[in-house]
Amino acid sequence: MQYDLIIRNGTVIDGSGLPRYRADVGIARGKIARIGKLRDSAKEVLDADGQVVAPGFIDAHTHMDAQVFWDPLGTCSCWHGITSVVMGNCGFSLAPCGEKDKLLVMRNLERAEDIAPEAMEAGIKWSWTTFPEYLEAVEKLPKGINYAAYMGHSALRTYVMGERAFSEAASERDLKAMKREVRSAIRAGAIGFTTSRTRNHQTPDGQPVASRLATWEEVKQLVGVMGELNAGVFEIAGEDTGLAPERIQDYLDRLKALAVETGVPVTFGMFSNRKAPDYWRPFFTLADETAAAGGRMFVQVHSRSLNVVLSFETVTPFDKLPVWCDIRKLPLVEQEAKLRDPEIRRQLIEAIYQTPRDRNRKVGPEPRAANFKWLFVMDKANPPHRSIAEIAAEQNKDPVEVFIDAALEKHLKQFFLQPLANENQDHVLEMMKNPRSVVTFSDSGAHVSQIMDSSLQTHLLSHWVREKQAVTLEEAVRMLSFIPASHWGLRGRGLLREGWAADAVVFDPDSISPMLPELAYDLPAGARRLKQKAAGIMATVVNGAVVLRNNEPTGALPGQLLRGPLARR
Ligand SMILES: [Zn+2]
């Protein structure tokens, strides 16, 4: 047999959790044709001696809806072994929406997801109104990796209700129109429907995004459409229940009833939090209870703490304070000079201690007022990182001085980490190992200058597998491939099996690791973003073609639109 590609001599970890074995993987016409000892020839051969050959990783929590128009490779995710993503999470999609209303939809995305409107304006050729038309547009785009798309509630509501979506409950007529759109989206291959009820999701003028105006009844009716069609996953950026037990219980009850009554798989992200360390636990119990009652529910978890990544190049926690705000307006080189001036330093430090704490509520990953115990110097990609407070105590210095000196040492390009959630790594591990969990939630494509979680997969493989030996490589690969593929129903993906799609990642288990992030101004219209690559990945294969070799693009763009079950072609 003539293969298009043979990956020779690698160690196959097939995604199922079964133990590794040595074999060649033969690929033809985009599929895995044969796994074994292959003596045939191929147009292209990769020598994977000493490397692991795994199914391509799947990230089901991204916001690449806009980015897919200007970045076919799906960076930064593709640099971490990702071959398929799901976009349209948290109620944010770009359809349904006609071009004349695009600013309304962008308003939902701008602050909630930190996607620069000028990048969207410059980078997207708007050619759709309905969700099926959006899918057609994505289908036609050149793509390095595979994309599946949810329809988002905020876009849907804005499409049907216009400006009223930001202020009113839906009328019977609105609801009927919304249900019709959900039906046609799912039939056309939307992977599901998403919403947000979290106060972290605001528009630039501080108003709730459109989906937050919906009653629970509206949510139920829309999810119910997927139930009738027996297709689609429902993702929700959860309600802010606060800590009152009865409010938490009320929310849990509603989620469970929704899953059981509609039969639609319900999923949401869950994090531990130092301010409410056990808040997450009932949500995992709920997933078990929901299954026992006849529904489906799975919980999206992260592989490390959720960090805001700060630097003088982007934002610091002090930018709004007196003295600081004047200096922070200057070009970086001038800031550097000022920060070296002892008198100005004294004023900067004084400003921090004398200004009353900023009481404005921060939303999502906006930087918080600094607590030096929870501000870390990101001197390497993986933990442990040392806190400013710790270094200050050790050097007997003021923490602000430590912060400024660390930044100066790298000419203000030093990154700092400010964890917002998942501070407790024992919790992180426990959540990842819960059988109702799926390790995802990079938020790739969103928060592009605030967080950098596209590396959560390589973090799992380097930190938890290699450094901590808390997860076996077989378990980790399964977490990143078979489990997400199964939950989102990505047919024929997520395992290395003959006849399945040839999505694969070839990596060195001894060196795979995220690298330090950097700041780039490479979005359309020159908007900025954090970029983070990985070391130790020899090849990333999508639908049988090598898309990245040593993490550099080959120019191949074999990615596909992955349609949901009612529209598979
Ligand atoms: Zn999200």
PDB file of C-alpha atoms in Angstrom, residues 85-315:
ATOM      1  CA  VAL A  85     -11.314  23.430  18.747  1.00  0.00           C
ATOM      2  CA  VAL A  86     -14.871  24.270  19.662  1.00  0.00           C
ATOM      3  CA  MET A  87     -15.717  27.976  19.494  1.00  0.00           C
ATOM      4  CA  GLY A  88     -18.756  30.075  20.337  1.00  0.00           C
ATOM      5  CA  ASN A  89     -18.615  29.462  24.081  1.00  0.00           C
ATOM      6  CA  CYS A  90     -20.329  31.489  26.801  1.00  0.00           C
ATOM      7  CA  GLY A  91     -23.065  32.848  24.557  1.00  0.00           C
ATOM      8  CA  PHE A  92     -20.677  34.659  22.233  1.00  0.00           C
ATOM      9  CA  SER A  93     -20.797  33.880  18.542  1.00  0.00           C
ATOM     10  CA  LEU A  94     -20.739  36.063  15.459  1.00  0.00           C
ATOM     11  CA  ALA A  95     -24.021  34.664  14.161  1.00  0.00           C
ATOM     12  CA  PRO A  96     -26.813  35.097  13.717  1.00  0.00           C
ATOM     13  CA  CYS A  97     -26.079  38.694  12.831  1.00  0.00           C
ATOM     14  CA  GLY A  98     -26.193  40.713   9.650  1.00  0.00           C
ATOM     15  CA  GLU A  99     -23.328  42.995   8.693  1.00  0.00           C
ATOM     16  CA  LYS A 100     -25.291  46.150   9.511  1.00  0.00           C
ATOM     17  CA  ASP A 101     -25.642  45.011  13.136  1.00  0.00           C
ATOM     18  CA  LYS A 102     -22.149  43.670  13.620  1.00  0.00           C
ATOM     19  CA  LEU A 103     -21.219  46.416  16.068  1.00  0.00           C
ATOM     20  CA  LEU A 104     -23.907  45.155  18.450  1.00  0.00           C
ATOM     21  CA  VAL A 105     -22.467  41.644  18.440  1.00  0.00           C
ATOM     22  CA  MET A 106     -18.962  42.983  18.800  1.00  0.00           C
ATOM     23  CA  ARG A 107     -20.168  44.959  21.814  1.00  0.00           C
ATOM     24  CA  ASN A 108     -20.977  41.649  23.486  1.00  0.00           C
ATOM     25  CA  LEU A 109     -17.472  40.399  22.767  1.00  0.00           C
ATOM     26  CA  GLU A 110     -15.321  43.418  23.353  1.00  0.00           C
ATOM     27  CA  ARG A 111     -15.091  43.729  27.105  1.00  0.00           C
ATOM     28  CA  ALA A 112     -16.434  40.320  28.056  1.00  0.00           C
ATOM     29  CA  GLU A 113     -13.795  38.551  26.011  1.00  0.00           C
ATOM     30  CA  ASP A 114     -11.218  41.301  25.412  1.00  0.00           C
ATOM     31  CA  ILE A 115     -11.209  41.031  21.638  1.00  0.00           C
ATOM     32  CA  ALA A 116     -10.182  44.352  20.105  1.00  0.00           C
ATOM     33  CA  PRO A 117     -13.057  45.753  18.002  1.00  0.00           C
ATOM     34  CA  GLU A 118     -10.564  47.240  15.531  1.00  0.00           C
ATOM     35  CA  ALA A 119      -9.091  43.771  14.987  1.00  0.00           C
ATOM     36  CA  MET A 120     -12.567  42.351  14.356  1.00  0.00           C
ATOM     37  CA  GLU A 121     -13.423  45.266  12.081  1.00  0.00           C
ATOM     38  CA  ALA A 122     -10.256  44.904  10.026  1.00  0.00           C
ATOM     39  CA  GLY A 123      -9.949  41.140  10.088  1.00  0.00           C
ATOM     40  CA  ILE A 124     -13.431  39.850   9.321  1.00  0.00           C
ATOM     41  CA  LYS A 125     -15.084  39.860   5.950  1.00  0.00           C
ATOM     42  CA  TRP A 126     -18.719  39.686   7.039  1.00  0.00           C
ATOM     43  CA  SER A 127     -20.635  37.505   4.598  1.00  0.00           C
ATOM     44  CA  TRP A 128     -23.489  36.037   6.644  1.00  0.00           C
ATOM     45  CA  THR A 129     -26.618  36.775   8.541  1.00  0.00           C
ATOM     46  CA  THR A 130     -27.901  33.422   9.786  1.00  0.00           C
ATOM     47  CA  PHE A 131     -25.947  30.803  11.666  1.00  0.00           C
ATOM     48  CA  PRO A 132     -26.010  28.318   8.762  1.00  0.00           C
ATOM     49  CA  GLU A 133     -24.503  31.066   6.581  1.00  0.00           C
ATOM     50  CA  TYR A 134     -21.793  31.655   9.179  1.00  0.00           C
ATOM     51  CA  LEU A 135     -20.948  27.942   9.079  1.00  0.00           C
ATOM     52  CA  GLU A 136     -20.710  28.155   5.286  1.00  0.00           C
ATOM     53  CA  ALA A 137     -18.305  31.084   5.648  1.00  0.00           C
ATOM     54  CA  VAL A 138     -16.122  29.162   8.112  1.00  0.00           C
ATOM     55  CA  GLU A 139     -16.260  26.091   5.903  1.00  0.00           C
ATOM     56  CA  LYS A 140     -14.838  28.067   2.990  1.00  0.00           C
ATOM     57  CA  LEU A 141     -11.991  29.628   4.974  1.00  0.00           C
ATOM     58  CA  PRO A 142      -8.518  28.085   4.737  1.00  0.00           C
ATOM     59  CA  LYS A 143      -7.948  26.338   8.073  1.00  0.00           C
ATOM     60  CA  GLY A 144      -4.938  24.681   9.667  1.00  0.00           C
ATOM     61  CA  ILE A 145      -6.942  22.906  12.358  1.00  0.00           C
ATOM     62  CA  ASN A 146     -10.543  21.752  12.705  1.00  0.00           C
ATOM     63  CA  TYR A 147     -13.248  24.008  14.073  1.00  0.00           C
ATOM     64  CA  ALA A 148     -16.672  23.244  15.507  1.00  0.00           C
ATOM     65  CA  ALA A 149     -19.003  26.102  16.412  1.00  0.00           C
ATOM     66  CA  TYR A 150     -21.755  26.694  18.912  1.00  0.00           C
ATOM     67  CA  MET A 151     -24.422  29.316  18.435  1.00  0.00           C
ATOM     68  CA  GLY A 152     -24.294  31.871  21.244  1.00  0.00           C
ATOM     69  CA  HIS A 153     -27.276  33.234  23.122  1.00  0.00           C
ATOM     70  CA  SER A 154     -26.054  36.854  23.193  1.00  0.00           C
ATOM     71  CA  ALA A 155     -25.771  36.939  19.412  1.00  0.00           C
ATOM     72  CA  LEU A 156     -29.113  35.182  18.993  1.00  0.00           C
ATOM     73  CA  ARG A 157     -30.919  37.525  21.348  1.00  0.00           C
ATOM     74  CA  THR A 158     -29.371  40.590  19.736  1.00  0.00           C
ATOM     75  CA  TYR A 159     -30.357  39.311  16.289  1.00  0.00           C
ATOM     76  CA  VAL A 160     -33.965  38.744  17.260  1.00  0.00           C
ATOM     77  CA  MET A 161     -34.507  41.633  19.687  1.00  0.00           C
ATOM     78  CA  GLY A 162     -32.072  44.350  18.540  1.00  0.00           C
ATOM     79  CA  GLU A 163     -31.262  46.950  21.225  1.00  0.00           C
ATOM     80  CA  ARG A 164     -34.021  45.490  23.434  1.00  0.00           C
ATOM     81  CA  ALA A 165     -31.786  42.439  23.922  1.00  0.00           C
ATOM     82  CA  PHE A 166     -29.710  44.504  26.337  1.00  0.00           C
ATOM     83  CA  SER A 167     -32.629  45.621  28.471  1.00  0.00           C
ATOM     84  CA  GLU A 168     -35.724  43.437  28.212  1.00  0.00           C
ATOM     85  CA  ALA A 169     -37.187  40.027  28.763  1.00  0.00           C
ATOM     86  CA  ALA A 170     -38.139  38.210  25.582  1.00  0.00           C
ATOM     87  CA  SER A 171     -41.767  38.328  24.433  1.00  0.00           C
ATOM     88  CA  GLU A 172     -43.602  35.239  23.173  1.00  0.00           C
ATOM     89  CA  ARG A 173     -42.813  36.378  19.637  1.00  0.00           C
ATOM     90  CA  ASP A 174     -39.118  36.891  20.410  1.00  0.00           C
ATOM     91  CA  LEU A 175     -38.941  33.455  21.935  1.00  0.00           C
ATOM     92  CA  LYS A 176     -40.591  31.822  18.966  1.00  0.00           C
ATOM     93  CA  ALA A 177     -38.135  33.513  16.617  1.00  0.00           C
ATOM     94  CA  MET A 178     -35.166  32.489  18.774  1.00  0.00           C
ATOM     95  CA  LYS A 179     -36.310  28.876  18.868  1.00  0.00           C
ATOM     96  CA  ARG A 180     -36.596  28.857  15.098  1.00  0.00           C
ATOM     97  CA  GLU A 181     -32.973  30.062  14.801  1.00  0.00           C
ATOM     98  CA  VAL A 182     -31.688  27.468  17.280  1.00  0.00           C
ATOM     99  CA  ARG A 183     -33.439  24.748  15.292  1.00  0.00           C
ATOM    100  CA  SER A 184     -31.959  25.832  11.997  1.00  0.00           C
ATOM    101  CA  ALA A 185     -28.473  26.259  13.517  1.00  0.00           C
ATOM    102  CA  ILE A 186     -28.459  22.766  15.016  1.00  0.00           C
ATOM    103  CA  ARG A 187     -29.796  21.273  11.802  1.00  0.00           C
ATOM    104  CA  ALA A 188     -27.028  23.041   9.871  1.00  0.00           C
ATOM    105  CA  GLY A 189     -24.381  21.589  12.150  1.00  0.00           C
ATOM    106  CA  ALA A 190     -23.937  23.885  15.131  1.00  0.00           C
ATOM    107  CA  ILE A 191     -22.277  21.785  17.825  1.00  0.00           C
ATOM    108  CA  GLY A 192     -24.697  23.218  20.383  1.00  0.00           C
ATOM    109  CA  PHE A 193     -25.931  26.351  22.063  1.00  0.00           C
ATOM    110  CA  THR A 194     -24.249  28.474  24.738  1.00  0.00           C
ATOM    111  CA  THR A 195     -25.180  31.173  27.195  1.00  0.00           C
ATOM    112  CA  SER A 196     -23.697  33.332  29.928  1.00  0.00           C
ATOM    113  CA  ARG A 197     -25.274  34.349  33.201  1.00  0.00           C
ATOM    114  CA  THR A 198     -22.115  35.561  34.907  1.00  0.00           C
ATOM    115  CA  ARG A 199     -21.608  39.161  35.923  1.00  0.00           C
ATOM    116  CA  ASN A 200     -18.051  38.785  34.620  1.00  0.00           C
ATOM    117  CA  HIS A 201     -19.529  39.262  31.172  1.00  0.00           C
ATOM    118  CA  GLN A 202     -20.184  42.956  30.573  1.00  0.00           C
ATOM    119  CA  THR A 203     -20.191  45.245  27.577  1.00  0.00           C
ATOM    120  CA  PRO A 204     -17.638  48.102  27.405  1.00  0.00           C
ATOM    121  CA  ASP A 205     -20.162  50.496  28.966  1.00  0.00           C
ATOM    122  CA  GLY A 206     -20.645  48.242  31.993  1.00  0.00           C
ATOM    123  CA  GLN A 207     -23.995  46.767  30.968  1.00  0.00           C
ATOM    124  CA  PRO A 208     -24.709  43.050  31.111  1.00  0.00           C
ATOM    125  CA  VAL A 209     -24.181  41.182  27.835  1.00  0.00           C
ATOM    126  CA  ALA A 210     -27.476  40.302  26.139  1.00  0.00           C
ATOM    127  CA  SER A 211     -27.813  36.700  27.359  1.00  0.00           C
ATOM    128  CA  ARG A 212     -27.828  37.876  30.959  1.00  0.00           C
ATOM    129  CA  LEU A 213     -31.210  39.501  30.424  1.00  0.00           C
ATOM    130  CA  ALA A 214     -32.805  36.126  29.704  1.00  0.00           C
ATOM    131  CA  THR A 215     -35.091  34.476  32.221  1.00  0.00           C
ATOM    132  CA  TRP A 216     -34.359  30.865  33.125  1.00  0.00           C
ATOM    133  CA  GLU A 217     -37.564  29.968  31.276  1.00  0.00           C
ATOM    134  CA  GLU A 218     -36.084  31.425  28.081  1.00  0.00           C
ATOM    135  CA  VAL A 219     -32.932  29.342  28.568  1.00  0.00           C
ATOM    136  CA  LYS A 220     -35.040  26.215  29.150  1.00  0.00           C
ATOM    137  CA  GLN A 221     -37.068  26.740  26.004  1.00  0.00           C
ATOM    138  CA  LEU A 222     -34.008  27.264  23.828  1.00  0.00           C
ATOM    139  CA  VAL A 223     -32.181  24.243  25.242  1.00  0.00           C
ATOM    140  CA  GLY A 224     -35.428  22.345  24.819  1.00  0.00           C
ATOM    141  CA  VAL A 225     -35.164  22.801  21.050  1.00  0.00           C
ATOM    142  CA  MET A 226     -31.938  20.775  21.115  1.00  0.00           C
ATOM    143  CA  GLY A 227     -33.716  18.187  23.221  1.00  0.00           C
ATOM    144  CA  GLU A 228     -36.454  17.830  20.590  1.00  0.00           C
ATOM    145  CA  LEU A 229     -33.816  17.425  17.887  1.00  0.00           C
ATOM    146  CA  ASN A 230     -31.732  15.110  20.049  1.00  0.00           C
ATOM    147  CA  ALA A 231     -28.562  16.947  19.052  1.00  0.00           C
ATOM    148  CA  GLY A 232     -26.294  19.586  20.498  1.00  0.00           C
ATOM    149  CA  VAL A 233     -24.487  20.358  23.725  1.00  0.00           C
ATOM    150  CA  PHE A 234     -25.490  23.198  26.058  1.00  0.00           C
ATOM    151  CA  GLU A 235     -22.650  25.238  27.570  1.00  0.00           C
ATOM    152  CA  ILE A 236     -23.268  27.835  30.248  1.00  0.00           C
ATOM    153  CA  ALA A 237     -21.020  30.430  31.858  1.00  0.00           C
ATOM    154  CA  GLY A 238     -22.668  29.985  35.206  1.00  0.00           C
ATOM    155  CA  GLU A 239     -24.754  32.203  37.415  1.00  0.00           C
ATOM    156  CA  ASP A 240     -23.182  34.180  40.227  1.00  0.00           C
ATOM    157  CA  THR A 241     -24.918  32.400  43.027  1.00  0.00           C
ATOM    158  CA  GLY A 242     -22.922  34.063  45.774  1.00  0.00           C
ATOM    159  CA  LEU A 243     -22.236  31.878  48.766  1.00  0.00           C
ATOM    160  CA  ALA A 244     -25.706  31.586  50.253  1.00  0.00           C
ATOM    161  CA  PRO A 245     -26.450  27.849  50.334  1.00  0.00           C
ATOM    162  CA  GLU A 246     -30.070  28.229  49.260  1.00  0.00           C
ATOM    163  CA  ARG A 247     -29.111  30.239  46.166  1.00  0.00           C
ATOM    164  CA  ILE A 248     -26.446  27.725  45.225  1.00  0.00           C
ATOM    165  CA  GLN A 249     -28.935  24.915  45.709  1.00  0.00           C
ATOM    166  CA  ASP A 250     -31.555  26.676  43.605  1.00  0.00           C
ATOM    167  CA  TYR A 251     -29.084  26.992  40.738  1.00  0.00           C
ATOM    168  CA  LEU A 252     -27.931  23.377  41.051  1.00  0.00           C
ATOM    169  CA  ASP A 253     -31.548  22.192  41.024  1.00  0.00           C
ATOM    170  CA  ARG A 254     -32.312  24.153  37.877  1.00  0.00           C
ATOM    171  CA  LEU A 255     -29.226  22.850  36.048  1.00  0.00           C
ATOM    172  CA  LYS A 256     -30.044  19.277  36.948  1.00  0.00           C
ATOM    173  CA  ALA A 257     -33.695  19.599  35.951  1.00  0.00           C
ATOM    174  CA  LEU A 258     -32.662  21.162  32.652  1.00  0.00           C
ATOM    175  CA  ALA A 259     -30.329  18.279  31.832  1.00  0.00           C
ATOM    176  CA  VAL A 260     -32.788  15.595  32.901  1.00  0.00           C
ATOM    177  CA  GLU A 261     -35.880  17.123  31.296  1.00  0.00           C
ATOM    178  CA  THR A 262     -34.306  18.003  27.940  1.00  0.00           C
ATOM    179  CA  GLY A 263     -31.816  15.127  27.690  1.00  0.00           C
ATOM    180  CA  VAL A 264     -29.277  17.666  26.389  1.00  0.00           C
ATOM    181  CA  PRO A 265     -25.722  17.317  27.755  1.00  0.00           C
ATOM    182  CA  VAL A 266     -25.040  20.314  30.001  1.00  0.00           C
ATOM    183  CA  THR A 267     -21.511  21.595  30.553  1.00  0.00           C
ATOM    184  CA  PHE A 268     -19.834  24.488  32.353  1.00  0.00           C
ATOM    185  CA  GLY A 269     -16.416  25.510  33.592  1.00  0.00           C
ATOM    186  CA  MET A 270     -15.554  25.138  37.251  1.00  0.00           C
ATOM    187  CA  PHE A 271     -12.653  26.500  39.249  1.00  0.00           C
ATOM    188  CA  SER A 272     -11.576  26.389  42.840  1.00  0.00           C
ATOM    189  CA  ASN A 273     -11.166  29.759  44.527  1.00  0.00           C
ATOM    190  CA  ARG A 274      -9.180  30.784  47.567  1.00  0.00           C
ATOM    191  CA  LYS A 275     -12.073  32.924  48.794  1.00  0.00           C
ATOM    192  CA  ALA A 276     -14.545  30.025  48.649  1.00  0.00           C
ATOM    193  CA  PRO A 277     -12.306  26.960  48.639  1.00  0.00           C
ATOM    194  CA  ASP A 278     -15.021  24.308  48.450  1.00  0.00           C
ATOM    195  CA  TYR A 279     -17.524  26.055  46.205  1.00  0.00           C
ATOM    196  CA  TRP A 280     -16.701  23.722  43.310  1.00  0.00           C
ATOM    197  CA  ARG A 281     -17.419  20.447  45.059  1.00  0.00           C
ATOM    198  CA  PRO A 282     -21.237  20.399  44.825  1.00  0.00           C
ATOM    199  CA  PHE A 283     -21.006  20.952  41.065  1.00  0.00           C
ATOM    200  CA  PHE A 284     -19.180  17.649  40.649  1.00  0.00           C
ATOM    201  CA  THR A 285     -21.659  15.889  42.919  1.00  0.00           C
ATOM    202  CA  LEU A 286     -24.365  17.437  40.764  1.00  0.00           C
ATOM    203  CA  ALA A 287     -22.899  15.861  37.626  1.00  0.00           C
ATOM    204  CA  ASP A 288     -23.117  12.446  39.311  1.00  0.00           C
ATOM    205  CA  GLU A 289     -26.646  13.094  40.557  1.00  0.00           C
ATOM    206  CA  THR A 290     -27.723  14.284  37.125  1.00  0.00           C
ATOM    207  CA  ALA A 291     -26.408  11.082  35.566  1.00  0.00           C
ATOM    208  CA  ALA A 292     -28.218   9.010  38.191  1.00  0.00           C
ATOM    209  CA  ALA A 293     -31.432  10.885  37.382  1.00  0.00           C
ATOM    210  CA  GLY A 294     -31.048  10.195  33.654  1.00  0.00           C
ATOM    211  CA  GLY A 295     -29.338  13.369  32.387  1.00  0.00           C
ATOM    212  CA  ARG A 296     -25.855  14.148  31.146  1.00  0.00           C
ATOM    213  CA  MET A 297     -23.513  16.723  32.598  1.00  0.00           C
ATOM    214  CA  PHE A 298     -19.764  17.208  32.410  1.00  0.00           C
ATOM    215  CA  VAL A 299     -17.546  19.801  33.996  1.00  0.00           C
ATOM    216  CA  GLN A 300     -14.827  21.753  32.199  1.00  0.00           C
ATOM    217  CA  VAL A 301     -11.681  22.155  34.277  1.00  0.00           C
ATOM    218  CA  HIS A 302      -8.276  23.745  33.866  1.00  0.00           C
ATOM    219  CA  SER A 303      -4.841  22.242  34.478  1.00  0.00           C
ATOM    220  CA  ARG A 304      -3.427  25.088  36.595  1.00  0.00           C
ATOM    221  CA  SER A 305      -4.357  28.332  38.287  1.00  0.00           C
ATOM    222  CA  LEU A 306      -6.190  30.869  36.175  1.00  0.00           C
ATOM    223  CA  ASN A 307      -3.773  33.766  35.957  1.00  0.00           C
ATOM    224  CA  VAL A 308      -3.938  37.289  34.705  1.00  0.00           C
ATOM    225  CA  VAL A 309      -0.617  37.855  32.941  1.00  0.00           C
ATOM    226  CA  LEU A 310       0.603  41.369  33.670  1.00  0.00           C
ATOM    227  CA  SER A 311       3.516  43.465  32.540  1.00  0.00           C
ATOM    228  CA  PHE A 312       4.479  47.062  31.918  1.00  0.00           C
ATOM    229  CA  GLU A 313       3.941  46.320  28.239  1.00  0.00           C
ATOM    230  CA  THR A 314       0.253  45.631  28.906  1.00  0.00           C
ATOM    231  CA  VAL A 315      -1.214  46.512  32.287  1.00  0.00           C
TER     232      VAL A 315
END
